[in-house]
Short mmCIF file of C-alpha atoms in Angstrom, two decimals:
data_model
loop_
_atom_site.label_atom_id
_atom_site.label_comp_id
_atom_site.label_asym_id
_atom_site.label_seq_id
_atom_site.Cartn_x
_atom_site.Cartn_y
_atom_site.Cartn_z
CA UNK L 1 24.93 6.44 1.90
CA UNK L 2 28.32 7.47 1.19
CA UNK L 3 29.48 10.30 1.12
CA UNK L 4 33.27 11.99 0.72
CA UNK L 5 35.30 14.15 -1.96
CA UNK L 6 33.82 15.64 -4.68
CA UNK L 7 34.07 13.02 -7.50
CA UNK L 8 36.18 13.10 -10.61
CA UNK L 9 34.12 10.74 -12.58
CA UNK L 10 34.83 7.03 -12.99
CA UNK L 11 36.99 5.23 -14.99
CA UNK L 12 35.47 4.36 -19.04
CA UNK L 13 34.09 1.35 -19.14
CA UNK L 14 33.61 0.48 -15.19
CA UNK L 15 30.18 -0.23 -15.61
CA UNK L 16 31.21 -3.55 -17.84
CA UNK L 17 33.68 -4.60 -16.61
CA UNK L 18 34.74 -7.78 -14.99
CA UNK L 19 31.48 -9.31 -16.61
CA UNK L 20 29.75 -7.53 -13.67
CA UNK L 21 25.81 -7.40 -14.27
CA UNK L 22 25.08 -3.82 -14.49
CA UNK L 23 22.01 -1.51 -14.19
CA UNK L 24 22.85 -0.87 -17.82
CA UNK L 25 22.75 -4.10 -18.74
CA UNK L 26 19.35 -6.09 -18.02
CA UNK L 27 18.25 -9.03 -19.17
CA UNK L 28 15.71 -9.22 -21.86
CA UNK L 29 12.19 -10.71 -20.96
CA UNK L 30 9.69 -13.08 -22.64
CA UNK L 31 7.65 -11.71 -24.65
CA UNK L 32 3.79 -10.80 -24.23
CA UNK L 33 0.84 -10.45 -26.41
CA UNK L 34 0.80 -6.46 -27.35
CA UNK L 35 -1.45 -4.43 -24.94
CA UNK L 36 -4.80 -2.89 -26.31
CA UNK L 37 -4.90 0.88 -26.08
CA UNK L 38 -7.51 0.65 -23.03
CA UNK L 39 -5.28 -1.74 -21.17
CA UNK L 40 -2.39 1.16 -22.21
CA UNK L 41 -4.72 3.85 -21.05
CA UNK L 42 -5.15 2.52 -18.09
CA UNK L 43 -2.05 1.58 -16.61
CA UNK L 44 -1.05 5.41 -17.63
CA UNK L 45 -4.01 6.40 -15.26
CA UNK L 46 -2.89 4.14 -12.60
CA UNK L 47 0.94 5.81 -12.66
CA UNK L 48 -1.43 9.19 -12.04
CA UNK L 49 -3.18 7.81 -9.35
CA UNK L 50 -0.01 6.51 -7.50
CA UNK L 51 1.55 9.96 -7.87
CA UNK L 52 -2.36 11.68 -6.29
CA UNK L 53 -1.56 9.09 -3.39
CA UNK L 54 2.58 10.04 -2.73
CA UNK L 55 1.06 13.77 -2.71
CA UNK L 56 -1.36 13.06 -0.41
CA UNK L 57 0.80 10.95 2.18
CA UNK L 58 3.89 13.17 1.78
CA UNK L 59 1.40 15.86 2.46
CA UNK L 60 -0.17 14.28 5.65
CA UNK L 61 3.20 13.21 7.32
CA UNK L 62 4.70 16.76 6.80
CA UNK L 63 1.24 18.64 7.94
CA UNK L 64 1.42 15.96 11.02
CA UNK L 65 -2.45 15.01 10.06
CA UNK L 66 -1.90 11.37 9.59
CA UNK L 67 -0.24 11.50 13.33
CA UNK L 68 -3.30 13.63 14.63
CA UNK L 69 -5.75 10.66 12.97
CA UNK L 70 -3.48 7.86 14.81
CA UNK L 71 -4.09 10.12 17.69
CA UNK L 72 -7.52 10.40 17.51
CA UNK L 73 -8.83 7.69 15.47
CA UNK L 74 -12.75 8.47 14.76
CA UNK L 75 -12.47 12.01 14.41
CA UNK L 76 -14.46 13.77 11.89
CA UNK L 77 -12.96 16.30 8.98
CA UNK L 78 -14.13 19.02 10.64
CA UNK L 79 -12.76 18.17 14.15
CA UNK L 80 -9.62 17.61 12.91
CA UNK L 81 -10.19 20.85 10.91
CA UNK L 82 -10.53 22.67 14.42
CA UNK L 83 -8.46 20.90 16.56
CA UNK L 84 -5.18 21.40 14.30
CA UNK L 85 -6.58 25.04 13.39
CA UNK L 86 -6.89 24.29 9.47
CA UNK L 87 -9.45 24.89 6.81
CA UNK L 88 -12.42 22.49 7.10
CA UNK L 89 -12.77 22.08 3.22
CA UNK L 90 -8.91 21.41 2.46
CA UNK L 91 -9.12 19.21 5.21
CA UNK L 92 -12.57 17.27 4.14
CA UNK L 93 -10.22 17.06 0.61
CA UNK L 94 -7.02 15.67 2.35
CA UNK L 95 -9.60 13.18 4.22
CA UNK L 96 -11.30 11.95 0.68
CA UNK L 97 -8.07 11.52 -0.58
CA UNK L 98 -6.44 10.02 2.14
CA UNK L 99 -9.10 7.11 1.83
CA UNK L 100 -9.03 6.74 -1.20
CA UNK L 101 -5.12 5.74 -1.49
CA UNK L 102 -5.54 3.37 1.39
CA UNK L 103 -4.49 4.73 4.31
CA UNK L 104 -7.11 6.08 5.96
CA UNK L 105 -10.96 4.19 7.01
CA UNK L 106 -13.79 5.31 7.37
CA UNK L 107 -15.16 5.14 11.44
CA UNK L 108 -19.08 6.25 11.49
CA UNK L 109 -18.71 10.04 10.21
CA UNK L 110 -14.76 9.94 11.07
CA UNK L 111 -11.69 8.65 9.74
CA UNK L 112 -9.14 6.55 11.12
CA UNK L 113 -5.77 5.01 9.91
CA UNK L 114 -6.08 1.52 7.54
CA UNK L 115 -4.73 -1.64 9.36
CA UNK L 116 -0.68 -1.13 10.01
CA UNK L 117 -0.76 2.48 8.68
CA UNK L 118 0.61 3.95 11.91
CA UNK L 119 3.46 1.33 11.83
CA UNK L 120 4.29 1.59 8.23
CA UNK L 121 4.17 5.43 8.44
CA UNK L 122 4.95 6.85 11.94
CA UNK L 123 6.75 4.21 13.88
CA UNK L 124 10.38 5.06 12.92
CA UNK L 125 11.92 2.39 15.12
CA UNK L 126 10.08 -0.45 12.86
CA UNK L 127 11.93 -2.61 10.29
CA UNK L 128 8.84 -1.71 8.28
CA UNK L 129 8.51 1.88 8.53
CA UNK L 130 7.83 3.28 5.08
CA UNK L 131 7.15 6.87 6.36
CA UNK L 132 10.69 8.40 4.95
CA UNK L 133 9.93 7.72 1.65
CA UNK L 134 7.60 9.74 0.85
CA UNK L 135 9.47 13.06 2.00
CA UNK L 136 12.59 12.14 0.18
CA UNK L 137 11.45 11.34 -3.60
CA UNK L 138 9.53 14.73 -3.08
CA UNK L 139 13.13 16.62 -2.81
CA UNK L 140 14.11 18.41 -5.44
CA UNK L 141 17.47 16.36 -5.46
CA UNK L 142 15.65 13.22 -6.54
CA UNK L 143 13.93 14.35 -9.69
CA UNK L 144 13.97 17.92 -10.31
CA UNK L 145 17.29 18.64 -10.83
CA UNK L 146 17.91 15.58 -12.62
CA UNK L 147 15.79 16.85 -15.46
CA UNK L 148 16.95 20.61 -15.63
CA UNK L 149 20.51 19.12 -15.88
CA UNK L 150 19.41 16.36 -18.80
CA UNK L 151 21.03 18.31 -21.23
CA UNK L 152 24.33 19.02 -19.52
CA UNK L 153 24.91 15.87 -17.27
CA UNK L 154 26.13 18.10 -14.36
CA UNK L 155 27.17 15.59 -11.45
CA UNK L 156 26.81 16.47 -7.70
CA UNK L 157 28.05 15.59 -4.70
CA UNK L 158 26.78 15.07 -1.08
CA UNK L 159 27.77 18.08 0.54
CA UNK L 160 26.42 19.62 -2.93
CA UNK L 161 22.63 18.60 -1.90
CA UNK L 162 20.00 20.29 0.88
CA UNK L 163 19.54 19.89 4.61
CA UNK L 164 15.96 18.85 3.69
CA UNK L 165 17.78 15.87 1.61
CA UNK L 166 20.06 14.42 4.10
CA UNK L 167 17.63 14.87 6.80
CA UNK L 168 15.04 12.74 4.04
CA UNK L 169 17.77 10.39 3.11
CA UNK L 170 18.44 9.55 7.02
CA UNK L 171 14.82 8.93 7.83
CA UNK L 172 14.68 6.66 4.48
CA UNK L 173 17.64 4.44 5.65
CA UNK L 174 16.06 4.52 8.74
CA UNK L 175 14.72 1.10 8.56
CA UNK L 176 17.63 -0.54 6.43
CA UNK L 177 19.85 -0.14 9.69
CA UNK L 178 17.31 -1.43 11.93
CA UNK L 179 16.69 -4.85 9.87
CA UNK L 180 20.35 -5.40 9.33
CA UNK L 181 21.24 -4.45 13.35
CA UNK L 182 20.57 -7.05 14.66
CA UNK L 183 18.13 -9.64 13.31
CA UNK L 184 20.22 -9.47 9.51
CA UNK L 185 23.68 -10.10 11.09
CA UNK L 186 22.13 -13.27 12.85
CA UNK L 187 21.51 -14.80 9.90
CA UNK L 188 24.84 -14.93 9.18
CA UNK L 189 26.42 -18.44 11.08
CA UNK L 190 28.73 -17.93 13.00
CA UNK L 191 29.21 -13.97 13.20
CA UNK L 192 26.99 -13.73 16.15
CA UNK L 193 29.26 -16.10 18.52
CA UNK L 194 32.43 -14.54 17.23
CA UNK L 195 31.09 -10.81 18.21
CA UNK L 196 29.86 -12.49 21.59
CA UNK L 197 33.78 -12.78 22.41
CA UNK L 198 33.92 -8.41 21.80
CA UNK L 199 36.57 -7.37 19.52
CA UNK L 200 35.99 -4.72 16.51
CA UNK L 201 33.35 -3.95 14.40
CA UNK L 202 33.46 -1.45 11.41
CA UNK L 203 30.58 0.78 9.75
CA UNK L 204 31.68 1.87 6.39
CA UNK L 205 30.33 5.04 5.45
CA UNK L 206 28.70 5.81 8.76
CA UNK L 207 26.70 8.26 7.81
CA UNK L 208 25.29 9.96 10.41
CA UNK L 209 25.76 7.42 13.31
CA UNK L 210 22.14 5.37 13.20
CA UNK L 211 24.22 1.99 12.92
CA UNK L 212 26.59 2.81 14.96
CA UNK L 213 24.67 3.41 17.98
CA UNK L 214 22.78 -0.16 17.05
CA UNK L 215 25.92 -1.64 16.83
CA UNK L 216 26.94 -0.29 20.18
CA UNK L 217 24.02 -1.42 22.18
CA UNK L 218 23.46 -4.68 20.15
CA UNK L 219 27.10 -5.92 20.38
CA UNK L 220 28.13 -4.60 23.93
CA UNK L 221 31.30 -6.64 24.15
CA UNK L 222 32.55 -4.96 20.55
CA UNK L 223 33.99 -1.74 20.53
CA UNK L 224 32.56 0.31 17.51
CA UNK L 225 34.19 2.30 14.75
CA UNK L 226 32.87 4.32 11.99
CA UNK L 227 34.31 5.58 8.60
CA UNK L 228 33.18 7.85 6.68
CA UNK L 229 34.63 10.24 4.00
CA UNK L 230 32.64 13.43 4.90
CA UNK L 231 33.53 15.65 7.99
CA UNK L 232 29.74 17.36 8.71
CA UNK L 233 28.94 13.48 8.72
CA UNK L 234 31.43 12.86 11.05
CA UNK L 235 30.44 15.21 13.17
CA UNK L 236 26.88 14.58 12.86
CA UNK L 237 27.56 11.10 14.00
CA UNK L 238 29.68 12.80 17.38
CA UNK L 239 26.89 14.50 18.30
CA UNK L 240 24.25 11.45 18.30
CA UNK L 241 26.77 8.70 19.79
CA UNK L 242 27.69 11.24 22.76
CA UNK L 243 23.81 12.14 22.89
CA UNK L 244 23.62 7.97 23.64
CA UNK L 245 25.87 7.75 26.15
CA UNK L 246 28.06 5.62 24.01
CA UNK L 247 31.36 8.16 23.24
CA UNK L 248 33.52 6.15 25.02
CA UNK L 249 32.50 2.52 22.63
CA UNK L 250 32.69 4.20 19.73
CA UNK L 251 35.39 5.70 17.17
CA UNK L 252 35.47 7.72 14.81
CA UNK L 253 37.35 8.63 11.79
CA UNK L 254 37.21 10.86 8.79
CA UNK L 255 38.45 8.71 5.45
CA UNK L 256 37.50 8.00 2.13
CA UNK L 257 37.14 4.33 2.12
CA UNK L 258 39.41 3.79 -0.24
CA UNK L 259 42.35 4.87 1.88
CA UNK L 260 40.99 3.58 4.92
CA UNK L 261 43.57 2.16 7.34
CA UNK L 262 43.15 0.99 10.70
CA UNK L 263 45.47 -0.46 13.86
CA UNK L 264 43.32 -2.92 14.57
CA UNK L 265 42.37 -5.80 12.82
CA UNK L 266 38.34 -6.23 12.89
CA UNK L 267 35.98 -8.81 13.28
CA UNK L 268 33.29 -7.41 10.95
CA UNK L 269 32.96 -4.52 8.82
CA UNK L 270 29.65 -3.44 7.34
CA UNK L 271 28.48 -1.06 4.20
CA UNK L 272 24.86 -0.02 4.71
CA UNK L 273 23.61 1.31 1.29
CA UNK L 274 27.14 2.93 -0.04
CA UNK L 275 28.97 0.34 -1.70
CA UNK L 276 27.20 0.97 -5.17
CA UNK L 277 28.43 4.46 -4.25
CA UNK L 278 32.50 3.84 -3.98
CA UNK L 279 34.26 5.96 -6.40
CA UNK L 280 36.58 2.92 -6.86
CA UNK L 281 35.01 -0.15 -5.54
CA UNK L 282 37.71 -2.32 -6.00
CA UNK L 283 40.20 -0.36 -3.77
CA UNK L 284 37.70 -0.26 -1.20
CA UNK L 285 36.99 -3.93 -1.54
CA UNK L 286 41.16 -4.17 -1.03
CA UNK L 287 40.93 -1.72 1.94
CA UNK L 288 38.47 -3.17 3.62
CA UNK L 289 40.06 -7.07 3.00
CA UNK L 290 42.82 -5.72 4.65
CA UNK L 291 41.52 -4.49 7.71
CA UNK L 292 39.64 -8.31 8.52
CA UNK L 293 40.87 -10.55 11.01
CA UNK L 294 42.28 -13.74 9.63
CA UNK L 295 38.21 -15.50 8.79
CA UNK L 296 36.44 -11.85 9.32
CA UNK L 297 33.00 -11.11 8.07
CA UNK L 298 32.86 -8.30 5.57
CA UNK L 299 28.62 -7.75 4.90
CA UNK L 300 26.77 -5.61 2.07
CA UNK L 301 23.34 -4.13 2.97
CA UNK L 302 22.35 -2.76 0.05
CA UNK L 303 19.39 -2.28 -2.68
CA UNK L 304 19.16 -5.26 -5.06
CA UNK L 305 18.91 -3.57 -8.40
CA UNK L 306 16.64 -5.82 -11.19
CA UNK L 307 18.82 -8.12 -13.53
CA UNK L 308 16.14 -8.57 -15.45
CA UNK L 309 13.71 -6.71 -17.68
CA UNK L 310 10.53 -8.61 -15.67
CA UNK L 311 12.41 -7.24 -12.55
CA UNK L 312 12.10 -3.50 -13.68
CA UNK L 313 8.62 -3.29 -14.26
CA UNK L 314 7.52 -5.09 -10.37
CA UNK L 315 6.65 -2.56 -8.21
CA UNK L 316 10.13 -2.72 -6.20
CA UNK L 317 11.82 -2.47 -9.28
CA UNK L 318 9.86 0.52 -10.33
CA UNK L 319 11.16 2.06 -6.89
CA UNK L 320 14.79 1.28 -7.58
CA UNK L 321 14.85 2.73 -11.06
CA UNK L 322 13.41 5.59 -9.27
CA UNK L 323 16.28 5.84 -6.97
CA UNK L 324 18.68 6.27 -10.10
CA UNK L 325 17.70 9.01 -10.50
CA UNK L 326 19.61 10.36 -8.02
CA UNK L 327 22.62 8.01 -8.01
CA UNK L 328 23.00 9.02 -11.92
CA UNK L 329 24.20 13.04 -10.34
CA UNK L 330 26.09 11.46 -8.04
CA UNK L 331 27.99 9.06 -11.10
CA UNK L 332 27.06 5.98 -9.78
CA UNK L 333 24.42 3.04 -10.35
CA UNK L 334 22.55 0.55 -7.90
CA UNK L 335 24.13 -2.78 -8.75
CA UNK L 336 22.59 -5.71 -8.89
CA UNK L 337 22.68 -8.46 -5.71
CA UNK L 338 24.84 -10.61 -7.96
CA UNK L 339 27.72 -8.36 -8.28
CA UNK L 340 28.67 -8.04 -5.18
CA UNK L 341 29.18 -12.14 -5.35
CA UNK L 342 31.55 -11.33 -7.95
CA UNK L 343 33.16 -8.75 -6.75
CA UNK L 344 34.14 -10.46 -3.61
CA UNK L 345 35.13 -13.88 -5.29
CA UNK L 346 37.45 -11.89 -7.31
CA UNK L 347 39.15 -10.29 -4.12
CA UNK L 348 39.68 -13.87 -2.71
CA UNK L 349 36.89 -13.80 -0.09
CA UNK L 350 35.49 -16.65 0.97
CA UNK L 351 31.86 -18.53 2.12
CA UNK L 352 29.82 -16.16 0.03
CA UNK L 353 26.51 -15.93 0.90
CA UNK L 354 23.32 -13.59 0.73
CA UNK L 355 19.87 -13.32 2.05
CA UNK L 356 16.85 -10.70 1.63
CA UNK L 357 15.61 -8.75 4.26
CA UNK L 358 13.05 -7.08 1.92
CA UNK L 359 12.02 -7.04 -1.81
CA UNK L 360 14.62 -3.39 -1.68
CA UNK L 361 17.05 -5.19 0.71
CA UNK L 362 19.57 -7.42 0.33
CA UNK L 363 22.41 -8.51 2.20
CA UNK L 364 25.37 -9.75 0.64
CA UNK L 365 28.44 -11.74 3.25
CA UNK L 366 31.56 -13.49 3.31
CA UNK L 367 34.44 -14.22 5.16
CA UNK L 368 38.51 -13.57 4.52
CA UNK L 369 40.43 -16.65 4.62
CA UNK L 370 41.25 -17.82 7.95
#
């Protein structure tokens, strides 16, 4: 996610204009026959039930007991009780629990992880690991301060928010980087033989340096540069590219994106989950235009906020309105996929095209005129 100077609010109107769909705008639905109160009742109890289960998983990937399980699939409550020093009865109650959300089985008088648990939750190098989630919409940042500031509307910024919350934002994005580098950018035709003659490839709002190291060891011929408006990022990033032997593929510079300049023309630039986040998305749409190759790829990873009123109440979309939360103290919105076609047919881009990686995944691409 982006991140870079403290923000001085957006300009009125920018959420409407250019006939861009916004998250403030969504489409009405068809109607339905009105709900009795039992059907009422109990979808209320099953928004209670999902929270019991986020408790319980956050809970068992923090304690490390849904790793000890994977570990040591079969063992009972109390062995797990006694091998991880813990109470027996808390444990026997994390256990319950644990089964009944789904993720754990039952094994003779043990316990062991549900079918593609220890993928979805522990294996951090999967396209589908889930496990990030649940630490990150437990952070304070997500809901908590939202609603003690409801009254005042006081924004925040990145370097505003916890350790605990960038360390849960960069195992959340985790997976976003690992679909897009990369099995998303071969979906793309032609990008994959252009990059296979080297040349340069941009991360927007690096971030910590997850893509960037992907990028490195996925495009070896490329040499690698990353932007990104926040200095602790920056050097976060340093640290983790040197760790991977790659310091001398990859740049770095410190830059809001939206006066980014660089010497070199590239061959593709990438935003992983920030451009919803660019305090003026046009300049950075300019910017980034400008620093293509004649026929360069320029390619949006991002959430694909619901249009529609259907698409806010499916479970993805349920997700996403959760992550506005957040992205409201920050003064920005996920978008829908759609804008982003816009927005680059209005800067003269070419060959638009998208894809989804995921139900919360999209990727948006197209080309500058060659």
């Amino acid at each position: 996610m982006l991140k870079g100077p403290q923000p001085t609010g957006r300009p009125p109107g920018w959420l409407k204009e250019e006939k861009i769909m916004t998250t403030l705008e969504t489409a009405p639905g068809t109607p339905v026959a009105e709900p009795t109160p039992q059907e009422q009742g109990a979808a209320l109890l099953g928004q209670i039930a999902g929270y019991m289960a986020v408790r319980t998983v956050e809970m068992g990937i923090r304690s490390g007991l849904i790793r000890f399980v994977a570990d040591n699939p079969g063992s009972t409550a109390n062995e797990i009780a006694d091998r991880m020093d813990l109470d027996d009865l808390y444990v026997s109650v994390w256990c319950r629990g644990g089964f009944g959300a789904g993720i754990l089985d039952r094994q003779g008088d043990g316990f062991v992880l549900a079918p593609h648990m220890a993928t979805l939750l522990l294996d951090e190098t999967s396209p589908a690991f889930m496990g990030g989630l649940f630490p990150l919409v437990r952070q304070p940042e997500m809901f908590d301060r939202f609603a003690a500031n409801l009254d005042s509307g006081a924004r925040l910024w990145w370097d505003d928010t916890s350790p605990d919350w960038i360390d849960s934002v960069k195992g959340a994005s985790k997976p976003f980087n690992t679909r897009l580098i990369p099995g998303g950018l071969s979906q793309i035709e032609g990008l994959a033989e252009r990059l296979h003659l080297g040349g340069r490839i941009v991360d927007t709002a690096c971030g910590a340096g997850q893509g960037l190291i992907k990028l490195a060891q996925s495009f070896p011929q490329c040499d690698i540069v990353g932007v990104d408006g926040d200095q602790h990022s920056i050097d976060q990033a340093r640290a983790e590219v040197r760790d991977a032997g790659l310091a001398d593929r990859v740049t770095l510079v410190c830059s809001p994106l939206e006066d980014m300049v660089l010497d070199t023309p590239a061959a593709l630039i990438i935003n992983n989950l920030s451009m919803h986040e660019c305090r003026d998305i046009d300049a950075v749409t300019e910017r980034i235009k400008a620093a293509l190759e004649p026929g360069g790829w320029f390619v949006i990873s991002d959430f694909p906020f619901p249009s529609t009123d259907e698409g806010l109440r499916t479970v993805p979309g349920r997700v996403m309105s959760g992550v506005q939360f957040f992205e409201a103290q920050i003064d920005d919105q996920l978008l829908p996929r759609v804008a982003y076609d816009l927005l680059l047919d209005k800067h003269g881009f070419t060959g638009l095209g998208s894809f989804p990686m995921t139900p919360m995944h999209a990727v948006t691409y197209a080309r500058t005129p060659g």
